[in-house]
Amino acid sequence: MAKKSKKQQQPGGTPATVALTTAGVDFTVHSYDHDPAHPSYGEEAAEAMGVSPDRVFKTLVADVDGTLTVAVVPVAGQLDLKALASAVGGKRATMADPALAERTTGYVRGGISPLGQRKRLPTVLDESASSHSTICVSAGRRGLEMELSPEDLAKLTDAVLASIGRP
């Protein structure tokens, strides 16, 4: 079962949880034992927390016309690269090289958080997030999620809201 703690900042907190604590935002941390054999980080998180996959969002890094861009979409679907490019005024988007994404954000794949990244990147949050009072995103490492309001996430990342996910 996932552990929950309101605004809990333990020693060794992640840059994402530190960013939320510093901003004074209400959030809940959910931790679970990550299974390296699970085929999907996001679906594993949803199952472990007992949360609907449409409320758990994955953080993906794409290259839009040469600019790394963060896309936050439900784990139940996929990223629409064309829609992402359009949302930031670009022409073409491709998935970023995983090693480059890790170096740029400071997080490992499967644990990339939209918050507390080493370098602040343009961010697009799928507009479906607005239909939930809270959503879950990676807290900065595999097996650690944080739950917060989509409005707080959008504000803290200066995210554009757009329809960038597809079933």
PDB file of C-alpha atoms in Angstrom:
ATOM      1  CA  MET A   1       0.000   0.000   0.000  1.00  0.00           C
ATOM      2  CA  ALA A   2       1.227   3.486  -0.791  1.00  0.00           C
ATOM      3  CA  LYS A   3       2.314   5.706   2.068  1.00  0.00           C
ATOM      4  CA  LYS A   4       0.837   9.180   2.225  1.00  0.00           C
ATOM      5  CA  SER A   5       2.164  12.262   3.948  1.00  0.00           C
ATOM      6  CA  LYS A   6       1.076  15.869   3.659  1.00  0.00           C
ATOM      7  CA  LYS A   7       3.926  18.282   2.894  1.00  0.00           C
ATOM      8  CA  GLN A   8       6.362  15.733   4.244  1.00  0.00           C
ATOM      9  CA  GLN A   9       9.949  16.771   3.681  1.00  0.00           C
ATOM     10  CA  GLN A  10      12.296  14.067   4.815  1.00  0.00           C
ATOM     11  CA  PRO A  11      16.049  14.307   4.603  1.00  0.00           C
ATOM     12  CA  GLY A  12      16.994  13.368   1.066  1.00  0.00           C
ATOM     13  CA  GLY A  13      13.815  14.826  -0.449  1.00  0.00           C
ATOM     14  CA  THR A  14      13.865  15.238  -4.193  1.00  0.00           C
ATOM     15  CA  PRO A  15      14.230  18.582  -5.986  1.00  0.00           C
ATOM     16  CA  ALA A  16      10.528  18.233  -6.921  1.00  0.00           C
ATOM     17  CA  THR A  17       9.316  17.870  -3.330  1.00  0.00           C
ATOM     18  CA  VAL A  18      11.663  20.645  -2.207  1.00  0.00           C
ATOM     19  CA  ALA A  19      10.204  22.929  -4.908  1.00  0.00           C
ATOM     20  CA  LEU A  20       6.655  22.254  -3.710  1.00  0.00           C
ATOM     21  CA  THR A  21       7.566  22.725  -0.052  1.00  0.00           C
ATOM     22  CA  THR A  22       9.383  25.986  -0.823  1.00  0.00           C
ATOM     23  CA  ALA A  23       6.374  27.239  -2.816  1.00  0.00           C
ATOM     24  CA  GLY A  24       4.047  26.411   0.088  1.00  0.00           C
ATOM     25  CA  VAL A  25       1.896  24.167  -2.106  1.00  0.00           C
ATOM     26  CA  ASP A  26      -0.249  21.418  -0.596  1.00  0.00           C
ATOM     27  CA  PHE A  27       0.762  18.015  -1.896  1.00  0.00           C
ATOM     28  CA  THR A  28       0.801  14.387  -0.875  1.00  0.00           C
ATOM     29  CA  VAL A  29       3.703  12.018  -1.419  1.00  0.00           C
ATOM     30  CA  HIS A  30       2.960   8.418  -2.401  1.00  0.00           C
ATOM     31  CA  SER A  31       5.748   5.871  -2.285  1.00  0.00           C
ATOM     32  CA  TYR A  32       5.712   2.277  -3.459  1.00  0.00           C
ATOM     33  CA  ASP A  33       8.178  -0.473  -4.205  1.00  0.00           C
ATOM     34  CA  HIS A  34       9.187  -0.087  -7.843  1.00  0.00           C
ATOM     35  CA  ASP A  35       9.329  -3.316  -9.839  1.00  0.00           C
ATOM     36  CA  PRO A  36      12.033  -3.012 -12.529  1.00  0.00           C
ATOM     37  CA  ALA A  37      10.288  -5.761 -14.531  1.00  0.00           C
ATOM     38  CA  HIS A  38       7.024  -3.792 -14.868  1.00  0.00           C
ATOM     39  CA  PRO A  39       6.509  -2.729 -18.513  1.00  0.00           C
ATOM     40  CA  SER A  40       5.146   0.775 -17.714  1.00  0.00           C
ATOM     41  CA  TYR A  41       6.365   3.133 -14.996  1.00  0.00           C
ATOM     42  CA  GLY A  42       3.127   5.128 -15.045  1.00  0.00           C
ATOM     43  CA  GLU A  43       0.752   2.197 -15.029  1.00  0.00           C
ATOM     44  CA  GLU A  44       2.789   0.618 -12.233  1.00  0.00           C
ATOM     45  CA  ALA A  45       2.364   3.823 -10.209  1.00  0.00           C
ATOM     46  CA  ALA A  46      -1.406   3.906 -10.810  1.00  0.00           C
ATOM     47  CA  GLU A  47      -1.762   0.253  -9.783  1.00  0.00           C
ATOM     48  CA  ALA A  48       0.424   0.650  -6.688  1.00  0.00           C
ATOM     49  CA  MET A  49      -1.481   3.730  -5.511  1.00  0.00           C
ATOM     50  CA  GLY A  50      -4.915   2.388  -6.426  1.00  0.00           C
ATOM     51  CA  VAL A  51      -5.541   5.494  -8.555  1.00  0.00           C
ATOM     52  CA  SER A  52      -7.248   5.620 -11.939  1.00  0.00           C
ATOM     53  CA  PRO A  53      -4.641   5.849 -14.753  1.00  0.00           C
ATOM     54  CA  ASP A  54      -6.374   8.968 -16.104  1.00  0.00           C
ATOM     55  CA  ARG A  55      -5.309  10.813 -12.892  1.00  0.00           C
ATOM     56  CA  VAL A  56      -1.672   9.682 -13.070  1.00  0.00           C
ATOM     57  CA  PHE A  57       0.399  11.743 -15.508  1.00  0.00           C
ATOM     58  CA  LYS A  58       3.732  10.866 -17.067  1.00  0.00           C
ATOM     59  CA  THR A  59       6.428  13.413 -17.784  1.00  0.00           C
ATOM     60  CA  LEU A  60       7.965  13.088 -21.236  1.00  0.00           C
ATOM     61  CA  VAL A  61      10.722  15.161 -22.794  1.00  0.00           C
ATOM     62  CA  ALA A  62      10.508  15.964 -26.491  1.00  0.00           C
ATOM     63  CA  ASP A  63      12.546  18.010 -28.918  1.00  0.00           C
ATOM     64  CA  VAL A  64      10.405  20.690 -30.572  1.00  0.00           C
ATOM     65  CA  ASP A  65      12.320  22.390 -33.381  1.00  0.00           C
ATOM     66  CA  GLY A  66      15.569  22.037 -31.416  1.00  0.00           C
ATOM     67  CA  THR A  67      14.163  23.046 -28.020  1.00  0.00           C
ATOM     68  CA  LEU A  68      13.671  20.446 -25.302  1.00  0.00           C
ATOM     69  CA  THR A  69      10.071  20.624 -24.121  1.00  0.00           C
ATOM     70  CA  VAL A  70       8.274  18.820 -21.298  1.00  0.00           C
ATOM     71  CA  ALA A  71       4.930  17.140 -21.999  1.00  0.00           C
ATOM     72  CA  VAL A  72       2.757  15.975 -19.087  1.00  0.00           C
ATOM     73  CA  VAL A  73       0.081  13.512 -20.238  1.00  0.00           C
ATOM     74  CA  PRO A  74      -2.082  10.790 -18.664  1.00  0.00           C
ATOM     75  CA  VAL A  75      -0.355   7.416 -18.395  1.00  0.00           C
ATOM     76  CA  ALA A  76      -3.485   5.838 -19.876  1.00  0.00           C
ATOM     77  CA  GLY A  77      -2.718   7.402 -23.260  1.00  0.00           C
ATOM     78  CA  GLN A  78       0.070   8.597 -25.506  1.00  0.00           C
ATOM     79  CA  LEU A  79       1.650  11.894 -26.397  1.00  0.00           C
ATOM     80  CA  ASP A  80       0.525  13.475 -29.666  1.00  0.00           C
ATOM     81  CA  LEU A  81       3.808  14.964 -30.903  1.00  0.00           C
ATOM     82  CA  LYS A  82       2.137  17.103 -33.571  1.00  0.00           C
ATOM     83  CA  ALA A  83      -0.222  18.616 -30.979  1.00  0.00           C
ATOM     84  CA  LEU A  84       2.733  19.272 -28.637  1.00  0.00           C
ATOM     85  CA  ALA A  85       4.625  21.125 -31.356  1.00  0.00           C
ATOM     86  CA  SER A  86       1.530  23.177 -32.151  1.00  0.00           C
ATOM     87  CA  ALA A  87       0.960  24.015 -28.461  1.00  0.00           C
ATOM     88  CA  VAL A  88       4.352  25.725 -28.230  1.00  0.00           C
ATOM     89  CA  GLY A  89       4.266  27.310 -31.674  1.00  0.00           C
ATOM     90  CA  GLY A  90       6.596  24.751 -33.225  1.00  0.00           C
ATOM     91  CA  LYS A  91       6.467  22.773 -36.434  1.00  0.00           C
ATOM     92  CA  ARG A  92       7.935  19.376 -35.556  1.00  0.00           C
ATOM     93  CA  ALA A  93       8.418  17.355 -32.391  1.00  0.00           C
ATOM     94  CA  THR A  94      10.263  14.115 -31.753  1.00  0.00           C
ATOM     95  CA  MET A  95      10.983  12.304 -28.521  1.00  0.00           C
ATOM     96  CA  ALA A  96      14.223  13.527 -26.959  1.00  0.00           C
ATOM     97  CA  ASP A  97      17.190  11.234 -26.575  1.00  0.00           C
ATOM     98  CA  PRO A  98      16.700   9.590 -23.138  1.00  0.00           C
ATOM     99  CA  ALA A  99      20.269  10.328 -22.024  1.00  0.00           C
ATOM    100  CA  LEU A 100      19.875  14.005 -22.986  1.00  0.00           C
ATOM    101  CA  ALA A 101      16.544  14.174 -21.145  1.00  0.00           C
ATOM    102  CA  GLU A 102      18.178  12.714 -18.030  1.00  0.00           C
ATOM    103  CA  ARG A 103      21.169  15.088 -18.173  1.00  0.00           C
ATOM    104  CA  THR A 104      18.996  18.138 -18.777  1.00  0.00           C
ATOM    105  CA  THR A 105      16.347  17.438 -16.134  1.00  0.00           C
ATOM    106  CA  GLY A 106      18.610  15.848 -13.525  1.00  0.00           C
ATOM    107  CA  TYR A 107      16.249  12.897 -13.182  1.00  0.00           C
ATOM    108  CA  VAL A 108      16.369   9.290 -14.408  1.00  0.00           C
ATOM    109  CA  ARG A 109      13.919   7.955 -16.980  1.00  0.00           C
ATOM    110  CA  GLY A 110      10.828   6.694 -15.210  1.00  0.00           C
ATOM    111  CA  GLY A 111      11.418   9.267 -12.484  1.00  0.00           C
ATOM    112  CA  ILE A 112      11.448  12.543 -14.426  1.00  0.00           C
ATOM    113  CA  SER A 113       9.322  15.094 -12.613  1.00  0.00           C
ATOM    114  CA  PRO A 114       7.888  18.221 -14.215  1.00  0.00           C
ATOM    115  CA  LEU A 115       9.108  20.130 -11.121  1.00  0.00           C
ATOM    116  CA  GLY A 116      12.590  20.760  -9.763  1.00  0.00           C
ATOM    117  CA  GLN A 117      14.391  20.103 -13.016  1.00  0.00           C
ATOM    118  CA  ARG A 118      18.043  21.062 -13.373  1.00  0.00           C
ATOM    119  CA  LYS A 119      17.157  23.307 -16.315  1.00  0.00           C
ATOM    120  CA  ARG A 120      13.699  24.831 -16.589  1.00  0.00           C
ATOM    121  CA  LEU A 121      12.102  23.704 -19.842  1.00  0.00           C
ATOM    122  CA  PRO A 122       8.944  24.866 -21.623  1.00  0.00           C
ATOM    123  CA  THR A 123       6.117  22.700 -20.289  1.00  0.00           C
ATOM    124  CA  VAL A 124       2.763  21.642 -21.721  1.00  0.00           C
ATOM    125  CA  LEU A 125       0.154  19.994 -19.487  1.00  0.00           C
ATOM    126  CA  ASP A 126      -2.595  17.995 -21.142  1.00  0.00           C
ATOM    127  CA  GLU A 127      -5.843  19.872 -20.616  1.00  0.00           C
ATOM    128  CA  SER A 128      -7.540  16.702 -19.325  1.00  0.00           C
ATOM    129  CA  ALA A 129      -5.727  17.413 -16.025  1.00  0.00           C
ATOM    130  CA  SER A 130      -8.211  20.247 -15.428  1.00  0.00           C
ATOM    131  CA  SER A 131     -11.052  17.753 -15.042  1.00  0.00           C
ATOM    132  CA  HIS A 132      -9.504  16.408 -11.800  1.00  0.00           C
ATOM    133  CA  SER A 133      -9.162  18.084  -8.403  1.00  0.00           C
ATOM    134  CA  THR A 134      -5.748  16.440  -8.020  1.00  0.00           C
ATOM    135  CA  ILE A 135      -3.370  14.563 -10.287  1.00  0.00           C
ATOM    136  CA  CYS A 136      -0.274  12.486  -9.603  1.00  0.00           C
ATOM    137  CA  VAL A 137       3.118  13.080 -11.220  1.00  0.00           C
ATOM    138  CA  SER A 138       6.570  11.726 -10.549  1.00  0.00           C
ATOM    139  CA  ALA A 139       8.215  13.152  -7.450  1.00  0.00           C
ATOM    140  CA  GLY A 140      11.651  12.662  -8.945  1.00  0.00           C
ATOM    141  CA  ARG A 141      12.477   9.004  -8.634  1.00  0.00           C
ATOM    142  CA  ARG A 142      10.997   5.643  -9.520  1.00  0.00           C
ATOM    143  CA  GLY A 143       8.558   4.527  -6.851  1.00  0.00           C
ATOM    144  CA  LEU A 144       7.755   8.050  -5.663  1.00  0.00           C
ATOM    145  CA  GLU A 145       4.769  10.087  -6.835  1.00  0.00           C
ATOM    146  CA  MET A 146       3.292  13.348  -5.639  1.00  0.00           C
ATOM    147  CA  GLU A 147      -0.336  14.360  -5.776  1.00  0.00           C
ATOM    148  CA  LEU A 148      -1.251  18.010  -6.236  1.00  0.00           C
ATOM    149  CA  SER A 149      -3.807  20.194  -7.955  1.00  0.00           C
ATOM    150  CA  PRO A 150      -3.350  20.618 -11.706  1.00  0.00           C
ATOM    151  CA  GLU A 151      -3.631  24.384 -11.197  1.00  0.00           C
ATOM    152  CA  ASP A 152      -0.636  24.376  -8.825  1.00  0.00           C
ATOM    153  CA  LEU A 153       1.375  22.229 -11.232  1.00  0.00           C
ATOM    154  CA  ALA A 154       0.564  24.519 -14.162  1.00  0.00           C
ATOM    155  CA  LYS A 155       1.421  27.630 -12.164  1.00  0.00           C
ATOM    156  CA  LEU A 156       4.750  26.322 -10.837  1.00  0.00           C
ATOM    157  CA  THR A 157       5.913  25.082 -14.255  1.00  0.00           C
ATOM    158  CA  ASP A 158       4.440  27.992 -16.266  1.00  0.00           C
ATOM    159  CA  ALA A 159       2.724  25.267 -18.282  1.00  0.00           C
ATOM    160  CA  VAL A 160       0.610  25.793 -21.341  1.00  0.00           C
ATOM    161  CA  LEU A 161      -2.644  23.801 -21.137  1.00  0.00           C
ATOM    162  CA  ALA A 162      -3.403  22.041 -24.411  1.00  0.00           C
ATOM    163  CA  SER A 163      -4.864  18.829 -25.758  1.00  0.00           C
ATOM    164  CA  ILE A 164      -1.617  16.900 -26.311  1.00  0.00           C
ATOM    165  CA  GLY A 165      -2.675  13.416 -25.202  1.00  0.00           C
ATOM    166  CA  ARG A 166      -4.458  10.773 -27.201  1.00  0.00           C
ATOM    167  CA  PRO A 167      -6.007   7.454 -26.128  1.00  0.00           C
TER     168      PRO A 167
END
